[in-house]
Short mmCIF file of C-alpha atoms in Angstrom, two decimals:
data_model
loop_
_atom_site.label_atom_id
_atom_site.label_comp_id
_atom_site.label_asym_id
_atom_site.label_seq_id
_atom_site.Cartn_x
_atom_site.Cartn_y
_atom_site.Cartn_z
CA UNK D 1 22.37 -30.55 18.80
CA UNK D 2 19.19 -30.01 20.99
CA UNK D 3 18.68 -27.14 18.68
CA UNK D 4 18.41 -29.35 15.74
CA UNK D 5 16.17 -31.81 17.26
CA UNK D 6 13.80 -29.17 17.95
CA UNK D 7 13.88 -27.84 14.72
CA UNK D 8 13.22 -31.30 12.81
CA UNK D 9 10.68 -32.14 15.13
CA UNK D 10 8.68 -28.92 14.05
CA UNK D 11 9.08 -30.06 10.75
CA UNK D 12 7.98 -33.38 10.92
CA UNK D 13 4.84 -32.03 13.01
CA UNK D 14 4.16 -29.40 10.30
CA UNK D 15 4.49 -32.01 7.56
CA UNK D 16 2.00 -34.32 9.38
CA UNK D 17 -0.33 -31.36 10.02
CA UNK D 18 -0.32 -30.52 6.11
CA UNK D 19 -0.92 -34.14 5.08
CA UNK D 20 -3.59 -34.45 7.42
CA UNK D 21 -5.44 -31.56 5.73
CA UNK D 22 -4.74 -32.52 2.28
CA UNK D 23 -6.28 -35.56 3.12
CA UNK D 24 -9.57 -34.11 4.77
CA UNK D 25 -10.27 -31.91 1.91
CA UNK D 26 -13.08 -32.87 0.03
CA UNK D 27 -13.17 -34.29 -3.46
CA UNK D 28 -14.36 -32.85 -6.25
CA UNK D 29 -17.37 -35.03 -7.17
CA UNK D 30 -19.83 -33.60 -9.94
CA UNK D 31 -18.14 -30.57 -11.46
CA UNK D 32 -14.59 -29.76 -12.87
CA UNK D 33 -12.63 -27.08 -12.85
CA UNK D 34 -12.30 -27.35 -16.80
CA UNK D 35 -16.02 -27.11 -16.70
CA UNK D 36 -16.44 -23.92 -15.32
CA UNK D 37 -13.65 -22.80 -17.44
CA UNK D 38 -15.23 -23.39 -20.52
CA UNK D 39 -16.63 -21.21 -22.62
CA UNK D 40 -18.36 -20.99 -26.26
CA UNK D 41 -17.96 -17.03 -26.16
CA UNK D 42 -14.01 -17.61 -25.53
CA UNK D 43 -13.64 -20.21 -28.39
CA UNK D 44 -15.66 -18.18 -30.82
CA UNK D 45 -13.35 -14.67 -30.16
CA UNK D 46 -10.35 -16.91 -29.69
CA UNK D 47 -9.90 -15.69 -25.85
CA UNK D 48 -7.43 -17.39 -23.45
CA UNK D 49 -9.49 -18.27 -20.37
CA UNK D 50 -6.87 -20.04 -18.24
CA UNK D 51 -7.08 -19.24 -14.58
CA UNK D 52 -4.61 -18.53 -11.95
CA UNK D 53 -4.15 -20.79 -9.24
CA UNK D 54 -5.84 -18.55 -7.09
CA UNK D 55 -8.75 -18.53 -9.15
CA UNK D 56 -8.35 -22.57 -9.71
CA UNK D 57 -8.59 -22.72 -5.82
CA UNK D 58 -11.87 -20.56 -5.53
CA UNK D 59 -13.59 -22.62 -8.07
CA UNK D 60 -12.52 -25.72 -6.50
CA UNK D 61 -14.24 -24.34 -3.22
CA UNK D 62 -17.19 -23.33 -5.15
CA UNK D 63 -17.49 -26.79 -6.28
CA UNK D 64 -16.97 -28.63 -3.09
CA UNK D 65 -18.95 -26.38 -0.71
CA UNK D 66 -21.75 -25.40 -3.14
CA UNK D 67 -21.97 -26.72 -6.18
CA UNK D 68 -21.69 -30.90 -5.70
CA UNK D 69 -23.78 -30.70 -2.87
CA UNK D 70 -26.59 -28.93 -4.86
CA UNK D 71 -26.14 -31.64 -7.68
CA UNK D 72 -25.83 -34.36 -4.95
CA UNK D 73 -29.47 -33.41 -3.43
CA UNK D 74 -30.80 -32.47 -6.89
CA UNK D 75 -29.98 -35.91 -7.98
CA UNK D 76 -29.77 -34.71 -11.89
CA UNK D 77 -27.08 -33.40 -14.03
CA UNK D 78 -26.76 -28.85 -13.56
CA UNK D 79 -25.37 -27.43 -16.28
CA UNK D 80 -22.95 -24.61 -16.16
CA UNK D 81 -23.62 -21.85 -18.36
CA UNK D 82 -20.69 -19.35 -17.25
CA UNK D 83 -17.92 -19.86 -14.54
CA UNK D 84 -14.63 -18.28 -14.49
CA UNK D 85 -14.03 -15.70 -17.09
CA UNK D 86 -10.88 -13.86 -17.86
CA UNK D 87 -11.18 -10.04 -17.91
CA UNK D 88 -10.99 -10.44 -21.67
CA UNK D 89 -13.93 -12.58 -21.76
CA UNK D 90 -15.66 -10.88 -19.18
CA UNK D 91 -15.44 -7.62 -21.05
CA UNK D 92 -16.63 -9.67 -24.18
CA UNK D 93 -19.78 -10.72 -22.64
CA UNK D 94 -20.62 -7.54 -20.95
CA UNK D 95 -19.69 -8.49 -17.12
CA UNK D 96 -19.08 -5.93 -14.72
CA UNK D 97 -15.68 -5.21 -13.45
CA UNK D 98 -16.34 -6.34 -10.03
CA UNK D 99 -17.86 -9.71 -11.03
CA UNK D 100 -16.77 -12.82 -8.98
CA UNK D 101 -16.45 -15.03 -12.35
CA UNK D 102 -13.34 -13.16 -12.79
CA UNK D 103 -11.96 -14.87 -9.50
CA UNK D 104 -13.76 -18.05 -10.07
CA UNK D 105 -15.94 -17.66 -7.14
CA UNK D 106 -19.21 -17.67 -9.08
CA UNK D 107 -21.19 -19.80 -11.57
CA UNK D 108 -24.32 -19.79 -13.77
CA UNK D 109 -26.07 -22.64 -13.60
CA UNK D 110 -29.33 -24.25 -15.12
CA UNK D 111 -31.61 -27.38 -14.66
CA UNK D 112 -32.71 -26.36 -18.30
CA UNK D 113 -36.18 -25.05 -17.85
CA UNK D 114 -37.77 -22.40 -14.90
CA UNK D 115 -39.27 -25.46 -12.90
CA UNK D 116 -36.10 -27.21 -12.75
CA UNK D 117 -34.17 -23.94 -11.73
CA UNK D 118 -36.67 -23.21 -9.12
CA UNK D 119 -35.65 -26.81 -7.31
CA UNK D 120 -32.32 -25.84 -7.42
CA UNK D 121 -32.88 -22.36 -6.07
CA UNK D 122 -34.47 -23.80 -3.26
CA UNK D 123 -31.66 -26.43 -2.84
CA UNK D 124 -29.10 -23.55 -2.59
CA UNK D 125 -31.13 -22.04 -0.21
CA UNK D 126 -31.45 -24.83 2.35
CA UNK D 127 -27.75 -25.17 1.80
CA UNK D 128 -27.12 -21.81 2.72
CA UNK D 129 -23.67 -21.99 1.73
CA UNK D 130 -23.39 -18.78 -0.76
CA UNK D 131 -22.24 -15.32 -1.37
CA UNK D 132 -24.83 -14.45 -3.62
CA UNK D 133 -27.87 -16.00 -5.23
CA UNK D 134 -29.62 -14.20 -8.21
CA UNK D 135 -32.64 -15.65 -9.98
CA UNK D 136 -31.72 -14.30 -13.07
CA UNK D 137 -34.27 -12.74 -16.09
CA UNK D 138 -37.07 -14.69 -14.54
CA UNK D 139 -35.25 -17.89 -13.57
CA UNK D 140 -33.98 -18.54 -17.14
CA UNK D 141 -30.51 -19.25 -14.86
CA UNK D 142 -29.17 -18.59 -11.40
CA UNK D 143 -25.91 -17.12 -10.62
CA UNK D 144 -24.36 -18.61 -7.44
CA UNK D 145 -21.46 -17.46 -5.68
CA UNK D 146 -19.19 -18.41 -2.78
CA UNK D 147 -16.47 -16.46 -0.86
CA UNK D 148 -15.92 -18.75 1.96
CA UNK D 149 -16.15 -16.85 5.41
CA UNK D 150 -16.47 -13.40 3.17
CA UNK D 151 -20.07 -14.78 2.10
CA UNK D 152 -22.64 -12.08 2.61
CA UNK D 153 -25.25 -14.51 2.18
CA UNK D 154 -27.64 -12.00 -0.43
CA UNK D 155 -30.43 -13.08 -2.60
CA UNK D 156 -31.34 -11.28 -5.48
CA UNK D 157 -33.45 -11.00 -8.53
CA UNK D 158 -32.30 -9.40 -11.84
CA UNK D 159 -35.28 -8.80 -13.88
CA UNK D 160 -35.26 -6.02 -16.77
CA UNK D 161 -31.94 -4.56 -16.06
CA UNK D 162 -32.40 -4.03 -12.28
CA UNK D 163 -31.18 -5.73 -9.10
CA UNK D 164 -33.39 -5.95 -6.24
CA UNK D 165 -33.02 -7.65 -2.79
CA UNK D 166 -35.40 -10.64 -2.15
CA UNK D 167 -33.81 -12.16 0.65
CA UNK D 168 -37.24 -12.20 2.47
CA UNK D 169 -39.64 -12.78 -0.36
CA UNK D 170 -37.58 -15.16 -2.54
CA UNK D 171 -40.17 -17.91 -2.50
CA UNK D 172 -42.85 -15.45 -3.87
CA UNK D 173 -40.13 -14.31 -6.30
CA UNK D 174 -39.31 -17.60 -8.16
CA UNK D 175 -42.93 -19.13 -7.90
CA UNK D 176 -43.94 -16.02 -9.84
#
């Protein structure tokens, strides 16, 4: 009898902890998983771009920790050019086999111009929550990824087919 009471008490405590954690979890405000999965290329080529539950969870973390706070501070809409990619879609668009897009941990975003992308990049740097932050092709768009506790906090420039680190020189790079 005493053992059953202890087991029931442990179950109740676990359920209460689970409910508290779920309620604490921040909600997505500006971006959605659907938005991060939408792809003109997938539609064009008839590719199923449905994410796994793990990828959905990763996208939710990316949205709550990185994208929504950026959008909040930026004060204007931000367009997602590319978010989650299935393996087939990633291959079709020429993505690398190790892309964070495959796991739902990355998005390519833009404010619509190089000048607006400069503002967004600065906000992302200030927030400090990113794995990779890449200034793509002279600022045509920004790649941002988030791997939670495994994030490396790397800043890169991708230009003329070459990636180079810009961690200590990022302001000069994005302003040129």
